[in-house]
PDB file of C-alpha atoms in Angstrom:
ATOM      1  CA  UNK U   1     -52.561  -4.052 -49.568  1.00  0.00           C
ATOM      2  CA  UNK U   2     -51.322  -2.862 -46.178  1.00  0.00           C
ATOM      3  CA  UNK U   3     -47.776  -3.976 -45.173  1.00  0.00           C
ATOM      4  CA  UNK U   4     -47.910  -6.584 -42.393  1.00  0.00           C
ATOM      5  CA  UNK U   5     -44.720  -5.509 -40.608  1.00  0.00           C
ATOM      6  CA  UNK U   6     -46.621  -2.653 -38.958  1.00  0.00           C
ATOM      7  CA  UNK U   7     -49.065  -5.084 -37.346  1.00  0.00           C
ATOM      8  CA  UNK U   8     -46.211  -7.296 -36.131  1.00  0.00           C
ATOM      9  CA  UNK U   9     -44.424  -4.285 -34.596  1.00  0.00           C
ATOM     10  CA  UNK U  10     -47.571  -3.090 -32.805  1.00  0.00           C
ATOM     11  CA  UNK U  11     -48.305  -6.639 -31.574  1.00  0.00           C
ATOM     12  CA  UNK U  12     -44.726  -7.013 -30.268  1.00  0.00           C
ATOM     13  CA  UNK U  13     -44.959  -3.699 -28.378  1.00  0.00           C
ATOM     14  CA  UNK U  14     -48.310  -4.701 -26.848  1.00  0.00           C
ATOM     15  CA  UNK U  15     -46.998  -8.127 -25.777  1.00  0.00           C
ATOM     16  CA  UNK U  16     -43.847  -6.564 -24.248  1.00  0.00           C
ATOM     17  CA  UNK U  17     -45.871  -3.941 -22.345  1.00  0.00           C
ATOM     18  CA  UNK U  18     -48.369  -6.498 -21.037  1.00  0.00           C
ATOM     19  CA  UNK U  19     -45.575  -8.870 -19.998  1.00  0.00           C
ATOM     20  CA  UNK U  20     -43.722  -6.069 -18.195  1.00  0.00           C
ATOM     21  CA  UNK U  21     -46.843  -5.057 -16.270  1.00  0.00           C
ATOM     22  CA  UNK U  22     -47.638  -8.626 -15.262  1.00  0.00           C
ATOM     23  CA  UNK U  23     -44.022  -9.305 -14.218  1.00  0.00           C
ATOM     24  CA  UNK U  24     -43.783  -6.067 -12.185  1.00  0.00           C
ATOM     25  CA  UNK U  25     -47.041  -6.691 -10.292  1.00  0.00           C
ATOM     26  CA  UNK U  26     -46.774 -10.399  -9.686  1.00  0.00           C
ATOM     27  CA  UNK U  27     -46.245  -9.852  -5.935  1.00  0.00           C
ATOM     28  CA  UNK U  28     -44.023  -8.394  -3.291  1.00  0.00           C
ATOM     29  CA  UNK U  29     -41.065 -10.028  -1.635  1.00  0.00           C
ATOM     30  CA  UNK U  30     -41.697 -13.523  -0.297  1.00  0.00           C
ATOM     31  CA  UNK U  31     -42.648 -13.902   3.337  1.00  0.00           C
ATOM     32  CA  UNK U  32     -39.799 -16.077   4.596  1.00  0.00           C
ATOM     33  CA  UNK U  33     -39.689 -16.901   8.272  1.00  0.00           C
ATOM     34  CA  UNK U  34     -37.089 -19.254   9.585  1.00  0.00           C
ATOM     35  CA  UNK U  35     -37.630 -20.666  13.015  1.00  0.00           C
ATOM     36  CA  UNK U  36     -36.423 -23.606  14.980  1.00  0.00           C
ATOM     37  CA  UNK U  37     -35.505 -24.579  18.485  1.00  0.00           C
ATOM     38  CA  UNK U  38     -32.018 -23.653  19.658  1.00  0.00           C
ATOM     39  CA  UNK U  39     -29.844 -26.445  20.928  1.00  0.00           C
ATOM     40  CA  UNK U  40     -26.496 -26.582  22.676  1.00  0.00           C
ATOM     41  CA  UNK U  41     -24.936 -24.363  25.294  1.00  0.00           C
ATOM     42  CA  UNK U  42     -24.311 -20.761  24.264  1.00  0.00           C
ATOM     43  CA  UNK U  43     -20.747 -19.541  24.795  1.00  0.00           C
ATOM     44  CA  UNK U  44     -19.274 -16.102  24.470  1.00  0.00           C
ATOM     45  CA  UNK U  45     -16.217 -15.757  22.298  1.00  0.00           C
ATOM     46  CA  UNK U  46     -13.287 -14.244  24.108  1.00  0.00           C
ATOM     47  CA  UNK U  47     -10.217 -12.596  22.647  1.00  0.00           C
ATOM     48  CA  UNK U  48      -6.889 -14.236  23.430  1.00  0.00           C
ATOM     49  CA  UNK U  49      -5.530 -13.444  26.858  1.00  0.00           C
ATOM     50  CA  UNK U  50      -3.445 -10.271  27.031  1.00  0.00           C
ATOM     51  CA  UNK U  51      -0.554 -12.164  28.590  1.00  0.00           C
ATOM     52  CA  UNK U  52      -0.288 -14.433  25.535  1.00  0.00           C
ATOM     53  CA  UNK U  53       2.345 -13.005  23.155  1.00  0.00           C
ATOM     54  CA  UNK U  54       1.197 -12.775  19.569  1.00  0.00           C
ATOM     55  CA  UNK U  55       3.415 -14.663  17.173  1.00  0.00           C
ATOM     56  CA  UNK U  56       4.858 -12.573  14.387  1.00  0.00           C
ATOM     57  CA  UNK U  57       6.181 -13.877  11.105  1.00  0.00           C
ATOM     58  CA  UNK U  58       9.385 -12.334   9.819  1.00  0.00           C
ATOM     59  CA  UNK U  59       8.873  -9.470   7.395  1.00  0.00           C
ATOM     60  CA  UNK U  60      11.081  -9.076   4.341  1.00  0.00           C
ATOM     61  CA  UNK U  61      11.032  -6.444   1.634  1.00  0.00           C
ATOM     62  CA  UNK U  62      13.109  -4.464  -0.793  1.00  0.00           C
ATOM     63  CA  UNK U  63      12.526  -0.968  -2.145  1.00  0.00           C
ATOM     64  CA  UNK U  64      12.914   2.717  -1.355  1.00  0.00           C
ATOM     65  CA  UNK U  65       9.800   2.525   0.878  1.00  0.00           C
ATOM     66  CA  UNK U  66      11.105   0.056   3.489  1.00  0.00           C
ATOM     67  CA  UNK U  67      12.096   2.625   6.124  1.00  0.00           C
ATOM     68  CA  UNK U  68       8.584   4.085   5.926  1.00  0.00           C
ATOM     69  CA  UNK U  69       7.144   0.628   6.620  1.00  0.00           C
ATOM     70  CA  UNK U  70       8.686   0.757  10.119  1.00  0.00           C
ATOM     71  CA  UNK U  71       6.939   3.719  11.800  1.00  0.00           C
ATOM     72  CA  UNK U  72       8.153   2.676  15.274  1.00  0.00           C
ATOM     73  CA  UNK U  73      11.711   3.287  14.033  1.00  0.00           C
ATOM     74  CA  UNK U  74      11.304   5.966  11.353  1.00  0.00           C
ATOM     75  CA  UNK U  75       8.563   8.596  11.101  1.00  0.00           C
ATOM     76  CA  UNK U  76       8.490   9.889   7.535  1.00  0.00           C
ATOM     77  CA  UNK U  77       8.099  13.681   7.519  1.00  0.00           C
ATOM     78  CA  UNK U  78       8.562  14.428   3.834  1.00  0.00           C
ATOM     79  CA  UNK U  79       8.805  12.631   0.506  1.00  0.00           C
ATOM     80  CA  UNK U  80       9.843  14.212  -2.784  1.00  0.00           C
ATOM     81  CA  UNK U  81       9.985  12.380  -6.127  1.00  0.00           C
ATOM     82  CA  UNK U  82      11.077  13.591  -9.507  1.00  0.00           C
ATOM     83  CA  UNK U  83      13.741  13.716 -12.173  1.00  0.00           C
ATOM     84  CA  UNK U  84      17.291  13.386 -10.880  1.00  0.00           C
ATOM     85  CA  UNK U  85      18.522  16.602 -12.488  1.00  0.00           C
ATOM     86  CA  UNK U  86      15.623  18.596 -10.965  1.00  0.00           C
ATOM     87  CA  UNK U  87      16.119  17.213  -7.432  1.00  0.00           C
ATOM     88  CA  UNK U  88      19.911  17.110  -7.224  1.00  0.00           C
ATOM     89  CA  UNK U  89      19.990  20.592  -5.632  1.00  0.00           C
ATOM     90  CA  UNK U  90      17.712  19.329  -2.825  1.00  0.00           C
ATOM     91  CA  UNK U  91      20.098  16.531  -1.803  1.00  0.00           C
ATOM     92  CA  UNK U  92      21.688  17.041   1.627  1.00  0.00           C
ATOM     93  CA  UNK U  93      25.326  18.157   1.643  1.00  0.00           C
ATOM     94  CA  UNK U  94      27.864  15.357   1.193  1.00  0.00           C
ATOM     95  CA  UNK U  95      29.344  16.200   4.614  1.00  0.00           C
ATOM     96  CA  UNK U  96      26.143  14.752   6.201  1.00  0.00           C
ATOM     97  CA  UNK U  97      26.340  11.446   4.323  1.00  0.00           C
ATOM     98  CA  UNK U  98      26.697   8.291   6.419  1.00  0.00           C
ATOM     99  CA  UNK U  99      29.702   6.639   4.800  1.00  0.00           C
ATOM    100  CA  UNK U 100      29.814   2.873   4.314  1.00  0.00           C
ATOM    101  CA  UNK U 101      30.451   0.648   6.123  1.00  0.00           C
ATOM    102  CA  UNK U 102      28.440   2.099   9.012  1.00  0.00           C
ATOM    103  CA  UNK U 103      25.760   1.063  11.476  1.00  0.00           C
ATOM    104  CA  UNK U 104      22.954   3.415  12.561  1.00  0.00           C
ATOM    105  CA  UNK U 105      20.559   2.578  15.402  1.00  0.00           C
ATOM    106  CA  UNK U 106      17.021   3.974  15.464  1.00  0.00           C
ATOM    107  CA  UNK U 107      14.450   2.626  17.899  1.00  0.00           C
ATOM    108  CA  UNK U 108      14.309  -1.161  17.538  1.00  0.00           C
ATOM    109  CA  UNK U 109      15.917  -0.963  14.088  1.00  0.00           C
ATOM    110  CA  UNK U 110      19.491  -1.255  12.941  1.00  0.00           C
ATOM    111  CA  UNK U 111      20.592   0.169   9.586  1.00  0.00           C
ATOM    112  CA  UNK U 112      23.665  -1.319   7.949  1.00  0.00           C
ATOM    113  CA  UNK U 113      25.075   1.079   5.338  1.00  0.00           C
ATOM    114  CA  UNK U 114      26.896  -1.073   2.779  1.00  0.00           C
ATOM    115  CA  UNK U 115      28.236   0.468  -0.406  1.00  0.00           C
ATOM    116  CA  UNK U 116      25.288   2.129  -2.116  1.00  0.00           C
ATOM    117  CA  UNK U 117      22.561   0.055  -0.440  1.00  0.00           C
ATOM    118  CA  UNK U 118      21.022  -0.167   3.032  1.00  0.00           C
ATOM    119  CA  UNK U 119      20.059  -3.242   5.049  1.00  0.00           C
ATOM    120  CA  UNK U 120      17.613  -2.732   7.915  1.00  0.00           C
ATOM    121  CA  UNK U 121      16.896  -5.279  10.628  1.00  0.00           C
ATOM    122  CA  UNK U 122      14.279  -5.303  13.367  1.00  0.00           C
ATOM    123  CA  UNK U 123      14.161  -8.567  15.254  1.00  0.00           C
ATOM    124  CA  UNK U 124      13.535 -11.213  12.591  1.00  0.00           C
ATOM    125  CA  UNK U 125      12.577  -8.611   9.962  1.00  0.00           C
ATOM    126  CA  UNK U 126      15.025  -8.055   7.098  1.00  0.00           C
ATOM    127  CA  UNK U 127      14.584  -5.113   4.739  1.00  0.00           C
ATOM    128  CA  UNK U 128      16.719  -3.667   1.982  1.00  0.00           C
ATOM    129  CA  UNK U 129      16.925  -0.356   0.139  1.00  0.00           C
ATOM    130  CA  UNK U 130      18.562  -1.378  -3.153  1.00  0.00           C
ATOM    131  CA  UNK U 131      21.282   0.536  -4.991  1.00  0.00           C
ATOM    132  CA  UNK U 132      21.610   3.487  -5.365  1.00  0.00           C
ATOM    133  CA  UNK U 133      20.595   4.433  -1.842  1.00  0.00           C
ATOM    134  CA  UNK U 134      22.388   7.040   0.240  1.00  0.00           C
ATOM    135  CA  UNK U 135      21.708   7.812   3.893  1.00  0.00           C
ATOM    136  CA  UNK U 136      22.355  11.232   5.418  1.00  0.00           C
ATOM    137  CA  UNK U 137      22.216  12.232   9.095  1.00  0.00           C
ATOM    138  CA  UNK U 138      21.987  15.675  10.682  1.00  0.00           C
ATOM    139  CA  UNK U 139      20.450  17.274  13.784  1.00  0.00           C
ATOM    140  CA  UNK U 140      16.935  17.093  12.259  1.00  0.00           C
ATOM    141  CA  UNK U 141      17.118  13.340  11.614  1.00  0.00           C
ATOM    142  CA  UNK U 142      17.817  10.967   8.751  1.00  0.00           C
ATOM    143  CA  UNK U 143      17.397  11.529   5.020  1.00  0.00           C
ATOM    144  CA  UNK U 144      17.278   8.754   2.442  1.00  0.00           C
ATOM    145  CA  UNK U 145      18.147   9.571  -1.160  1.00  0.00           C
ATOM    146  CA  UNK U 146      17.272   6.842  -3.662  1.00  0.00           C
ATOM    147  CA  UNK U 147      18.318   7.161  -7.311  1.00  0.00           C
ATOM    148  CA  UNK U 148      17.133   4.821 -10.077  1.00  0.00           C
ATOM    149  CA  UNK U 149      16.817   5.192 -13.866  1.00  0.00           C
ATOM    150  CA  UNK U 150      17.169   8.973 -13.956  1.00  0.00           C
ATOM    151  CA  UNK U 151      14.615   9.469 -11.172  1.00  0.00           C
ATOM    152  CA  UNK U 152      15.272  10.444  -7.552  1.00  0.00           C
ATOM    153  CA  UNK U 153      13.362  10.076  -4.332  1.00  0.00           C
ATOM    154  CA  UNK U 154      14.154  11.988  -1.144  1.00  0.00           C
ATOM    155  CA  UNK U 155      12.582  10.798   2.112  1.00  0.00           C
ATOM    156  CA  UNK U 156      13.146  12.688   5.355  1.00  0.00           C
ATOM    157  CA  UNK U 157      12.677  10.970   8.724  1.00  0.00           C
TER     158      UNK U 157
END
């Protein structure tokens, strides 16, 4: 007696192949045409008038990145991140540090150096570089040193 499972397997393969061929050749994409009369008066959309001031919501944020988020005030030239002990030699000299309490103006922005954090305002915008943030100033510009959890970040503007 011949085992029947072979016949069932061959029949299943034949049915699958025939079904695949029929499904693949059942026709191309449908011919859909949508038409109808247009109604109403066409109007061109116009952008708001140039004389209309755009309203701006106040921006708030906190982190070592906030000065970089204000390119009109601070153009970031360099950013270095790494372990504090590896980067300590790259910190600017302490003689260039902006000592608190101090105020530094840059473009439309005002930096308030308070303790070991910075507060930056631009119009209604309020931004903060949390502790431990140190600002340095020399002839080339500003340098922000941010230290947190054994890591350091140096950003030069």
